[in-house]
Amino acid sequence: MKVAIVLALPAAALASPRPFEPADLYRIAMVTAPELAPDATRVLYTRVAFDEGTDRRTSELWLAHLDTAGRVVDRRLLVARDLSPRGARFSPDGSRIAYVAQHLGRPQLFVMVLAEAIGQPLTTGEIVPKDIAWSPDGRRIALVGRVPSKPPAIPGLPEKPKGAERAPEPKIIDSLFWRTDAGGEQPPGSRHLFVVDVATGALVQLTRGESDAIAEGGLAWTQDGRGIIGSVAVDPVRAPGETDLWWFDASGPGTRPIRLTSRAGSEAAPAVAPDGRTLAFLGAEATTDFYPMPEAWLMPLTPGGAIRKAAPALDRPVEAIAWREDGGALYALYYDQGVTRVGEIDAASGAVALRVPVVGGTRLYLPSSGGGFSYARGTFAYTSAFTDRPAGLAIRRGEAETGAIDLNAGWAAGKVPARIEEVRGRSRVDGREIQGWLAFPPGFDPRRRYPLILDIHGGPNTDYGPFFSVTHALYAAAGYLVLFTNPRGSIGYGRAFANLITDAYPGDDHGDLMSMVDQIATRPYVDGRNLFVGGGSGGGVLTLNAIGREPGKFRGAVALRPVTDWTNQTTTSDLPSFFARQWMGALPWEAPERYRSRSPFYLAGSIATPTMLITGEEDYRTPIAQTEQMFGALKLRGVETVMIRLPGANHGMGRPSQWLQSILAPIGFFDRLRGKTAP
């Protein structure tokens, strides 16, 4: 029997149901990061919401209790949103939790004894804790932190007289990775491994040096508590996808680390088997293909041990893994045809059995798959999937979902959702099947004709799926049909499909997209005179490519945070070497024609479609200079073009109000182009 805990019905639900509206962003909430206790009687989860007063995304840490049947019997708030808790982990005995939260103006490591429900900070310094991991005996916590170093200075400058004014100090940059999209400009420093004593708070730095000694991506203790396993980048500039697993002595600095893997490719997210003899990890073999697909791997916990695929026949990217208690199987979260699932991988045979059919995505801005899961003692906790509301929490034992928490049931009762229908078609390129979905306006009437928006996902090695999203809910509520598909290059359809865009991005993915538009446009309720196209990031690339290659097909276009010039992208973004060496396969001066032929900027001379460009001013993944470049080119040609700059926003599109701005602006633009008067 499925038992759910829901919120009380709000007064709004007692009125006539209404379509999704912009203010609803501040009324909904979402579950992320479920974490089961070792005894499977409790589950931690994060409640994400959007505060209208501060215009910020907020997070709270909650604890739910489960009965012997796996039903949710109660829940309570552990850490309030003013501390922004994240990354919570149960101690091995389940009596305490560790998490990161704000303290003294910086993220710090906290430990809470659950019986007391009072969090105590363990760290107070400049180190921002990441990848926290409990030791098997619960006495220590390993973490990764960035150690600041003294910034370089220009020699010979005269000392500033007391009371005198000077220009701001110069920023002297000597690292290729001098800024990140998530964190902005990075002060000088290097990433190192630490251990903190839970009883005393003593923090010990295990690694030294001026360069990064460890990479983010997960830590694992050996079962004897003597060692910590982590991933180390070999050469981030010349080999951006090359990482190896190393063993570090947990007792203190001074012992030379031991390299466990040295194959060509990536190894990260280690997980030691319960018997301490086998190591599982995520990684990809080195390849010149566009997409090094991450998979689950196994090896004996010995240096240079033979590595084998955990599930050779799966052919799907794996996002996360966890061991079964007896060490006989791994549980893997993997992408499959627009959704994520949890499978049980037999450690001996590699056979995969489905355990959780669908895990809900938690991107929310757009309907990408993903989400999270946790496993303990035959129980799964995971983010639940909906087409009409954000993800909740689900509990599963055996073949049945036994419990759930739906944070939005009351809100959803007062809403008319956008119905989502799966669609499949054949590509005009090679007849290959393409999967997609069509979202219908609330109150859809098949006797009417509706404008259509093709929304293209970014990545490009990501996906869309049948999930609720704020963007598509607002598009549909404004009266648009929304077509969203997974063209070649998308994940969840096998390694070969994801790599059909090798040396061809953009390329035949355009044909996949246009084939789906042409198929849907033949339906009697589609207004073929009002076809629109849009997408963000990689979707922005394909949007500009589409209107450059087929100038008369769409009435209007919106490209959000697009790449327009690959030379600019590979030299100014926060992942320059990856884009240059993995995606482009050469540096700009080594293959100038390749860069030119794949850059939408050089299609500007063919574009006649009215175009809107939207990018955050602090987007360092696809820096705004490229948006400015395309805007200037189209304006010089006399094409109707609008540029919207979001102050302070990064690649994730910034604060909640900026999410709404980036969605409502295209709606208003498309409405005007088809002659609809704005309200």
XYZ file of C-alpha atoms in Angstrom:
679
model
C 0.000 0.000 0.000
C 1.303 3.447 -0.923
C 1.134 5.939 1.948
C 2.016 9.578 1.367
C 2.417 12.522 3.672
C 1.153 15.679 1.978
C 0.881 19.343 2.802
C -2.421 20.829 3.931
C -4.708 22.022 1.136
C -4.168 25.758 0.586
C -7.051 28.165 0.197
C -6.094 28.693 -3.445
C -6.969 25.071 -4.167
C -10.570 25.696 -3.127
C -11.015 28.127 -6.040
C -11.328 27.064 -9.668
C -8.155 25.347 -10.857
C -5.847 27.596 -12.865
C -2.889 26.987 -15.166
C 0.640 27.447 -13.872
C 1.469 31.121 -13.386
C 4.774 32.916 -12.715
C 4.100 33.482 -9.009
C 3.740 29.726 -8.551
C 7.519 29.441 -8.629
C 7.476 30.850 -5.097
C 4.745 28.406 -3.988
C 6.288 25.080 -4.977
C 9.008 22.991 -3.357
C 11.137 20.027 -4.372
C 12.930 17.097 -2.741
C 16.605 16.502 -3.515
C 19.478 14.427 -2.090
C 17.712 11.574 -0.252
C 19.997 9.700 2.155
C 18.923 6.547 4.010
C 20.209 5.684 7.472
C 22.274 2.466 7.628
C 19.366 0.654 9.323
C 16.849 1.988 6.736
C 14.517 3.369 9.435
C 15.118 7.051 8.621
C 15.825 9.125 5.560
C 17.378 12.557 5.230
C 16.263 14.789 2.388
C 16.667 18.376 1.306
C 13.610 20.553 0.743
C 14.346 23.103 -1.962
C 12.084 26.146 -2.345
C 12.214 29.684 -3.721
C 11.853 32.624 -1.357
C 10.020 35.584 -2.845
C 11.237 38.041 -0.221
C 14.930 37.441 -0.840
C 14.548 36.140 -4.401
C 16.787 33.210 -3.542
C 16.722 29.440 -3.869
C 16.614 28.005 -0.340
C 17.362 24.596 1.166
C 16.299 22.917 4.400
C 17.425 19.568 5.808
C 14.613 17.253 6.923
C 14.463 13.828 8.578
C 11.642 11.335 7.957
C 11.013 8.154 9.933
C 9.900 4.907 8.327
C 7.960 2.055 9.910
C 8.739 -1.629 9.397
C 6.663 -1.642 6.193
C 8.601 1.263 4.719
C 5.874 3.840 5.207
C 6.658 7.428 6.174
C 5.270 7.926 9.676
C 6.583 11.398 10.508
C 9.090 14.050 9.488
C 10.829 16.979 11.122
C 12.992 19.895 10.209
C 16.634 19.467 11.258
C 18.435 22.478 9.764
C 16.649 25.625 8.654
C 17.132 27.427 5.373
C 19.066 30.346 6.868
C 22.061 27.963 7.212
C 21.759 26.552 3.640
C 22.501 22.933 4.624
C 23.764 20.472 2.003
C 25.672 17.231 1.521
C 24.262 15.471 4.606
C 25.641 12.015 5.473
C 24.729 9.564 8.249
C 27.490 8.277 10.494
C 28.142 4.522 10.172
C 26.077 3.764 13.285
C 23.297 6.163 12.219
C 23.342 8.175 15.451
C 24.845 11.342 13.936
C 24.909 13.222 10.675
C 27.565 15.376 9.065
C 26.663 18.183 6.689
C 27.916 21.481 5.321
C 26.178 24.714 6.320
C 26.874 28.420 6.665
C 28.783 29.561 9.761
C 30.730 32.783 10.299
C 29.883 33.809 6.759
C 31.384 30.692 5.120
C 30.399 27.074 4.475
C 31.634 24.892 7.337
C 31.422 21.252 8.389
C 28.817 20.448 11.048
C 28.024 17.307 13.025
C 24.662 16.718 14.699
C 23.782 14.053 17.278
C 20.268 13.198 16.147
C 19.009 12.534 19.666
C 19.922 16.127 20.530
C 19.109 17.736 17.128
C 21.682 20.502 17.625
C 24.317 20.968 14.951
C 27.848 21.797 16.066
C 30.414 23.285 13.664
C 33.626 21.281 13.368
C 35.496 23.728 11.143
C 35.791 27.494 11.348
C 38.564 28.368 8.915
C 38.878 29.334 5.258
C 38.575 25.788 3.924
C 35.223 25.117 2.206
C 34.481 21.418 2.891
C 33.449 19.229 -0.043
C 33.061 15.479 -0.646
C 32.678 14.717 3.070
C 33.015 11.029 4.050
C 32.807 9.324 7.467
C 35.491 6.873 8.539
C 34.210 3.324 9.185
C 34.513 3.794 12.975
C 32.735 7.170 12.904
C 35.609 9.001 14.583
C 36.892 11.001 11.621
C 35.566 12.715 8.509
C 37.543 13.120 5.312
C 36.964 16.123 3.086
C 38.380 18.047 0.171
C 39.164 21.752 0.536
C 40.915 24.501 -1.349
C 43.952 25.959 0.420
C 44.530 29.626 -0.416
C 47.958 30.823 -1.447
C 49.504 34.271 -1.464
C 48.490 36.166 -4.602
C 51.317 37.332 -6.865
C 52.251 41.011 -6.760
C 53.887 43.476 -9.098
C 57.349 44.296 -7.699
C 58.708 47.807 -7.278
C 55.472 49.672 -6.621
C 55.900 52.550 -4.158
C 54.207 52.100 -0.827
C 50.849 53.842 -0.569
C 51.043 56.893 1.712
C 48.723 56.901 4.688
C 45.302 58.248 3.695
C 46.117 58.198 -0.026
C 43.839 56.685 -2.664
C 44.863 54.050 -5.142
C 43.201 52.118 -7.918
C 42.089 48.604 -6.961
C 44.853 46.017 -6.849
C 45.469 44.318 -10.206
C 44.300 40.755 -10.734
C 47.345 38.741 -11.755
C 46.222 35.476 -13.324
C 48.498 32.601 -14.255
C 46.070 29.646 -14.213
C 43.970 28.533 -17.183
C 41.210 27.669 -14.707
C 40.997 31.078 -13.113
C 37.224 31.168 -12.833
C 34.339 28.717 -12.589
C 30.730 29.154 -13.583
C 29.531 28.092 -10.145
C 32.046 30.097 -8.097
C 33.187 33.005 -10.253
C 36.772 34.204 -10.144
C 38.973 31.900 -8.078
C 41.633 33.278 -5.742
C 45.045 31.594 -5.908
C 45.134 28.237 -4.171
C 45.153 24.477 -4.549
C 42.839 21.606 -3.652
C 43.902 19.220 -0.878
C 42.719 16.298 1.225
C 41.919 16.741 4.917
C 40.776 14.665 7.873
C 38.958 16.154 10.854
C 38.682 14.473 14.248
C 34.994 14.471 15.202
C 35.633 14.575 18.955
C 38.152 17.442 18.991
C 37.598 19.255 15.681
C 41.319 18.974 14.896
C 41.814 19.402 11.153
C 44.788 17.648 9.532
C 45.915 18.396 5.987
C 47.084 15.146 4.415
C 48.446 16.499 1.112
C 50.738 19.409 0.309
C 51.893 21.422 -2.663
C 51.082 24.443 -4.794
C 49.025 22.457 -7.308
C 45.868 20.404 -6.814
C 46.666 17.162 -4.997
C 43.149 15.765 -5.335
C 40.059 16.331 -7.473
C 36.464 16.717 -6.404
C 34.273 13.751 -7.228
C 33.917 11.641 -4.098
C 36.047 10.014 -1.390
C 35.966 6.498 0.041
C 37.586 5.068 3.169
C 39.106 1.631 3.173
C 37.262 -0.710 5.532
C 40.209 -0.841 7.956
C 40.126 2.974 8.314
C 43.785 3.297 7.351
C 43.351 4.804 3.910
C 41.248 7.210 1.876
C 40.710 6.767 -1.855
C 40.224 9.763 -4.091
C 40.601 10.888 -7.678
C 43.567 12.904 -8.959
C 43.708 14.813 -12.255
C 46.805 13.905 -14.259
C 47.102 16.992 -16.477
C 43.987 19.195 -16.594
C 45.365 21.313 -19.438
C 46.650 18.664 -21.863
C 44.531 15.713 -20.729
C 41.305 17.155 -19.287
C 39.524 13.806 -19.045
C 42.372 11.880 -17.441
C 41.979 11.109 -13.734
C 43.309 8.226 -11.638
C 42.411 6.801 -8.243
C 45.000 7.064 -5.457
C 45.240 5.708 -1.912
C 46.160 8.249 0.790
C 47.344 7.441 4.308
C 44.625 8.664 6.688
C 46.912 8.778 9.732
C 48.656 11.973 8.726
C 50.871 13.673 6.157
C 54.235 12.340 5.117
C 53.380 8.942 3.651
C 53.631 8.824 -0.114
C 50.236 8.195 -1.775
C 49.808 4.992 -3.773
C 48.445 5.061 -7.301
C 45.701 2.462 -7.779
C 44.767 3.036 -11.435
C 46.768 4.239 -14.406
C 44.690 3.356 -17.442
C 43.864 5.981 -20.068
C 40.547 7.516 -19.076
C 38.730 8.765 -16.009
C 38.191 7.139 -12.630
C 36.171 8.846 -9.891
C 33.439 8.327 -7.254
C 35.125 5.339 -5.545
C 33.108 2.920 -3.398
C 34.794 0.159 -1.375
C 32.961 -3.176 -1.083
C 31.785 -4.248 2.380
C 34.506 -6.914 2.593
C 37.164 -4.291 1.759
C 38.621 -6.303 -1.112
C 36.906 -4.803 -4.181
C 36.725 -1.236 -5.407
C 33.868 0.096 -7.538
C 34.036 3.440 -9.284
C 32.594 5.510 -12.115
C 34.638 6.366 -15.153
C 35.134 6.244 -18.892
C 37.801 4.810 -21.113
C 39.830 7.390 -23.025
C 38.313 8.080 -26.417
C 38.514 10.547 -29.269
C 34.728 10.402 -29.521
C 32.677 13.398 -28.448
C 31.214 11.711 -25.361
C 33.250 9.576 -22.941
C 30.277 7.717 -21.458
C 30.603 7.124 -17.686
C 30.058 3.527 -16.579
C 30.461 1.463 -13.413
C 33.738 -0.440 -13.036
C 35.182 -2.993 -10.625
C 38.742 -3.882 -9.617
C 40.531 -5.578 -6.728
C 41.678 -3.061 -4.140
C 45.329 -3.461 -5.072
C 47.562 -1.098 -7.065
C 47.323 -1.827 -10.783
C 44.551 -4.401 -10.318
C 42.660 -5.580 -13.386
C 39.714 -3.299 -14.196
C 36.483 -4.669 -15.643
C 33.087 -3.268 -16.504
C 30.530 -3.990 -13.823
C 27.702 -4.317 -16.389
C 29.173 -4.895 -19.865
C 25.787 -5.118 -21.607
C 24.141 -2.077 -20.024
C 25.337 0.526 -22.585
C 23.918 3.413 -20.576
C 25.632 6.250 -18.680
C 25.768 5.646 -14.929
C 25.333 8.561 -12.553
C 25.795 7.006 -9.095
C 26.528 3.645 -7.431
C 26.081 1.985 -4.024
C 27.041 -1.464 -2.722
C 24.560 -4.020 -1.439
C 25.410 -5.011 2.138
C 26.680 -8.471 1.234
C 28.918 -7.127 -1.542
C 27.237 -9.333 -4.118
C 25.755 -6.485 -6.132
C 25.957 -2.806 -6.967
C 22.999 -0.476 -7.302
C 23.386 1.987 -10.170
C 21.445 5.073 -11.168
C 21.526 5.150 -14.972
C 19.981 7.117 -17.841
C 17.586 5.310 -20.160
C 15.348 6.849 -22.845
C 14.495 10.124 -21.172
C 14.402 8.924 -17.552
C 16.757 7.594 -14.891
C 16.347 4.190 -13.291
C 18.015 2.177 -10.549
C 19.328 -1.233 -11.511
C 20.934 -3.997 -9.471
C 24.204 -5.163 -11.056
C 25.340 -8.637 -10.080
C 28.998 -8.218 -9.126
C 29.976 -11.618 -10.512
C 27.996 -11.908 -13.762
C 27.290 -8.261 -14.617
C 23.590 -9.010 -15.125
C 21.302 -6.031 -14.479
C 17.880 -6.267 -12.807
C 15.571 -3.246 -12.659
C 14.803 -2.152 -9.099
C 13.396 1.404 -9.414
C 11.644 2.003 -12.764
C 11.736 5.818 -12.750
C 13.610 8.341 -10.620
C 12.349 11.921 -10.799
C 14.528 14.647 -12.267
C 15.307 17.639 -10.056
C 16.494 20.282 -12.492
C 13.041 21.962 -12.396
C 13.946 24.863 -14.723
C 13.797 22.370 -17.623
C 12.605 18.722 -17.809
C 15.932 16.906 -17.705
C 16.210 13.499 -16.085
C 18.555 12.906 -13.169
C 17.542 13.045 -9.524
C 19.014 11.015 -6.686
C 18.683 7.751 -4.795
C 19.976 6.024 -1.674
C 19.969 2.368 -0.656
C 20.117 0.474 2.656
C 18.916 -2.984 3.775
C 16.543 -3.696 0.899
C 15.108 -0.169 0.899
C 15.418 2.562 -1.712
C 14.782 6.265 -1.150
C 14.658 8.355 -4.308
C 13.231 11.475 -5.875
C 9.787 10.716 -7.281
C 8.664 11.657 -10.781
C 5.681 13.801 -11.754
C 4.513 15.499 -14.940
C 2.485 18.145 -13.107
C 4.622 19.112 -10.098
C 8.223 19.016 -8.805
C 9.856 15.856 -7.484
C 8.900 14.460 -4.101
C 10.363 11.638 -2.001
C 9.533 7.981 -2.628
C 10.368 4.867 -0.602
C 10.482 1.444 -2.213
C 10.893 -2.062 -0.805
C 10.795 -5.013 -3.141
C 8.462 -4.431 -6.066
C 6.281 -1.814 -4.385
C 6.482 1.854 -3.494
C 5.697 1.805 0.202
C 5.860 5.456 1.200
C 6.077 8.945 -0.184
C 6.234 12.610 0.666
C 4.611 14.958 -1.825
C 5.427 18.567 -0.995
C 3.088 19.937 -3.670
C -0.108 17.880 -3.495
C -2.198 20.720 -2.107
C -0.790 23.210 -4.594
C -1.323 20.840 -7.533
C -4.985 20.355 -6.575
C -5.565 23.988 -7.519
C -3.830 23.781 -10.900
C -4.698 22.638 -14.393
C -1.531 20.927 -15.616
C -0.034 20.760 -19.072
C -0.637 17.227 -20.328
C 2.534 15.544 -21.640
C 2.367 12.965 -24.439
C 5.241 10.851 -25.718
C 5.945 11.167 -29.448
C 8.311 9.210 -31.664
C 9.370 9.829 -35.231
C 11.918 8.951 -37.899
C 14.824 11.220 -38.771
C 14.992 12.418 -42.357
C 18.757 11.903 -42.094
C 18.883 8.112 -41.813
C 15.496 6.880 -40.628
C 16.703 6.568 -37.046
C 13.949 6.695 -34.402
C 13.833 9.889 -32.320
C 11.992 10.093 -29.006
C 10.291 13.207 -27.736
C 7.338 14.616 -25.854
C 4.612 17.148 -26.555
C 3.200 19.371 -23.802
C -0.338 20.617 -24.393
C -1.822 23.927 -23.180
C -4.155 23.489 -20.194
C -7.722 23.245 -21.462
C -6.484 22.004 -24.839
C -9.189 21.865 -27.541
C -8.280 19.699 -30.562
C -10.611 21.782 -32.735
C -8.404 24.836 -32.298
C -4.978 25.577 -33.810
C -2.070 26.331 -31.479
C 1.379 27.835 -32.026
C 4.262 25.425 -31.486
C 7.601 25.925 -29.711
C 10.435 23.478 -30.366
C 12.543 23.601 -27.181
C 16.013 22.051 -27.644
C 17.958 20.686 -24.697
C 21.546 21.654 -23.998
C 24.465 19.495 -23.113
C 24.499 18.271 -25.806
C 25.126 14.963 -23.985
C 22.117 15.328 -21.704
C 18.428 14.661 -22.278
C 14.839 15.716 -21.821
C 12.164 13.519 -20.270
C 8.501 13.461 -19.202
C 8.931 15.637 -16.141
C 7.421 18.844 -14.823
C 9.422 21.996 -15.531
C 8.801 25.667 -14.882
C 9.748 26.647 -18.437
C 7.395 24.279 -20.217
C 4.584 24.856 -17.713
C 4.681 28.585 -18.465
C 5.028 28.072 -22.226
C 1.975 25.787 -22.205
C -0.006 28.094 -19.905
C 0.601 30.882 -22.449
C -1.157 28.799 -25.097
C 1.780 27.092 -26.811
C 2.298 23.480 -27.704
C 5.818 22.569 -26.569
C 7.805 19.932 -28.464
C 10.935 18.647 -26.724
C 12.979 15.790 -28.109
C 16.211 13.848 -27.735
C 18.124 14.123 -31.026
C 21.367 12.269 -31.723
C 23.949 13.248 -29.136
C 21.445 12.766 -26.316
C 22.229 10.249 -23.586
C 20.194 7.228 -22.568
C 20.161 5.579 -25.991
C 23.610 4.005 -25.973
C 27.175 5.113 -26.527
C 26.892 5.034 -30.333
C 23.830 7.322 -30.418
C 25.451 9.841 -28.066
C 28.552 9.895 -30.270
C 26.833 10.363 -33.631
C 27.774 14.023 -33.209
C 31.525 13.338 -33.052
C 33.168 15.841 -35.430
C 29.653 16.969 -36.333
C 28.222 19.241 -33.659
C 26.110 20.826 -34.867
C 25.405 18.410 -37.712
C 22.773 15.766 -38.377
C 21.149 16.513 -35.023
C 19.535 19.382 -36.952
C 17.818 16.869 -39.233
C 16.505 14.924 -36.249
C 14.987 18.057 -34.759
C 13.435 19.339 -37.978
C 11.967 15.892 -38.734
C 10.111 15.945 -35.422
C 8.846 19.475 -36.054
C 7.622 18.516 -39.516
C 5.862 15.442 -38.164
C 4.063 17.286 -35.367
C 3.223 20.258 -37.631
C 0.993 17.988 -39.740
C -1.411 17.528 -36.832
C -4.614 19.486 -37.377
C -4.339 21.441 -34.138
C -0.863 22.865 -34.918
C -0.726 26.341 -36.457
C 1.960 25.820 -39.078
C 2.279 29.579 -39.608
C 3.447 30.042 -36.049
C 6.367 27.721 -35.427
C 8.979 28.931 -32.945
C 12.299 27.522 -31.754
C 14.441 27.990 -28.674
C 16.971 26.369 -26.412
C 19.732 27.041 -23.936
C 23.459 26.363 -23.938
C 23.867 23.496 -26.441
C 20.215 24.105 -27.286
C 21.171 27.695 -28.076
C 23.819 26.365 -30.459
C 21.249 24.231 -32.271
C 18.685 27.043 -32.285
C 21.034 29.423 -34.082
C 22.145 26.614 -36.355
C 18.499 25.898 -37.238
C 17.583 29.442 -38.214
C 20.851 29.794 -40.110
C 20.300 26.618 -42.117
C 16.547 27.027 -42.633
C 15.889 30.791 -42.455
C 12.186 30.658 -43.321
C 11.035 27.781 -41.145
C 10.442 29.543 -37.836
C 8.633 32.784 -37.096
C 10.888 33.575 -34.149
C 13.772 32.156 -32.138
C 15.288 32.516 -28.695
C 18.845 31.359 -27.939
C 19.717 31.335 -24.240
C 23.388 31.329 -23.171
C 24.533 29.984 -26.556
C 27.940 29.096 -27.917
C 28.293 31.155 -31.068
C 32.045 30.939 -31.727
C 34.042 27.869 -30.744
C 37.333 29.760 -30.763
C 35.952 32.062 -28.105
C 34.423 29.122 -26.209
C 37.618 27.077 -26.018
C 39.739 29.988 -24.829
C 37.490 31.928 -22.423
C 35.063 29.447 -20.814
C 35.682 27.756 -17.468
C 36.337 24.369 -19.152
C 38.609 25.443 -22.006
C 40.796 22.365 -22.390
C 37.839 19.967 -22.289
C 35.961 21.829 -24.998
C 39.070 22.178 -27.163
C 40.523 18.692 -26.836
C 37.464 16.490 -26.277
C 34.755 18.244 -28.264
C 36.705 19.964 -31.009
C 39.590 17.497 -31.165
C 42.168 20.217 -31.833
C 43.169 23.711 -30.776
C 41.748 26.603 -32.821
C 44.949 27.352 -34.719
C 45.388 23.674 -35.521
C 41.991 23.313 -37.227
C 40.641 26.799 -38.032
C 38.171 25.584 -40.662
C 36.714 23.034 -38.232
C 36.097 25.785 -35.710
C 34.571 28.058 -38.334
C 32.266 25.426 -39.832
C 30.833 24.486 -36.446
C 30.351 28.052 -35.127
C 26.824 29.483 -35.527
C 28.328 32.974 -35.768
C 29.376 32.240 -39.338
C 25.726 31.553 -40.247
C 24.792 35.116 -39.299
C 24.770 36.088 -42.962
C 21.934 33.621 -43.585
C 19.777 34.385 -40.553
C 16.613 36.379 -41.165
C 14.465 35.065 -38.287
C 13.634 37.556 -35.509
C 15.904 36.461 -32.663
C 16.132 36.982 -28.923
C 19.405 36.284 -27.091
C 19.495 35.801 -23.291
C 22.630 35.256 -21.194
C 23.787 35.903 -17.643
C 26.484 38.517 -17.272
C 28.447 36.163 -15.004
C 28.023 33.085 -17.178
C 31.522 31.618 -17.474
C 30.441 28.364 -19.103
C 29.329 30.116 -22.311
C 30.601 33.645 -21.692
C 28.370 36.535 -22.671
C 30.892 37.904 -25.183
C 29.584 35.285 -27.606
C 26.023 36.524 -27.161
C 27.244 40.070 -27.751
C 29.073 38.913 -30.870
C 25.949 37.357 -32.400
C 23.788 40.291 -31.354
C 26.132 42.733 -33.083
C 26.304 40.602 -36.223
C 22.527 40.323 -36.565
C 22.002 44.008 -35.840
C 24.557 44.913 -38.506
C 22.500 42.862 -40.954
C 19.230 44.526 -39.953
C 17.695 41.378 -38.429
C 15.173 42.044 -35.663
C 17.234 41.120 -32.608
C 16.916 41.654 -28.859
C 19.605 40.930 -26.272
C 18.673 40.394 -22.617
C 21.496 40.449 -20.079
C 20.867 39.020 -16.614
C 23.078 40.831 -14.064
C 24.894 38.484 -11.701
C 23.487 35.347 -13.339
C 25.668 32.387 -14.253
C 24.953 29.527 -16.658
C 22.148 28.273 -14.417
C 20.195 31.469 -15.194
C 20.553 33.113 -11.803
C 17.969 33.861 -9.163
C 14.282 32.820 -9.216
C 13.113 36.115 -10.713
C 15.735 35.713 -13.440
C 14.404 32.240 -14.215
C 11.049 33.909 -14.777
C 12.569 36.711 -16.842
C 14.300 34.175 -19.093
C 10.981 32.363 -19.671
C 8.506 35.236 -19.866
C 10.657 37.307 -22.241
C 10.505 34.644 -24.995
C 6.757 34.245 -24.455
C 6.248 37.985 -24.886
C 8.544 38.027 -27.922
C 6.737 35.140 -29.607
C 3.317 36.582 -28.724
C 4.204 39.871 -30.399
C 5.568 38.170 -33.506
C 2.306 36.314 -34.007
C 0.259 39.432 -33.387
C -1.024 38.672 -29.915
C -1.503 41.713 -27.714
C 0.411 41.549 -24.459
C -1.722 41.632 -21.274
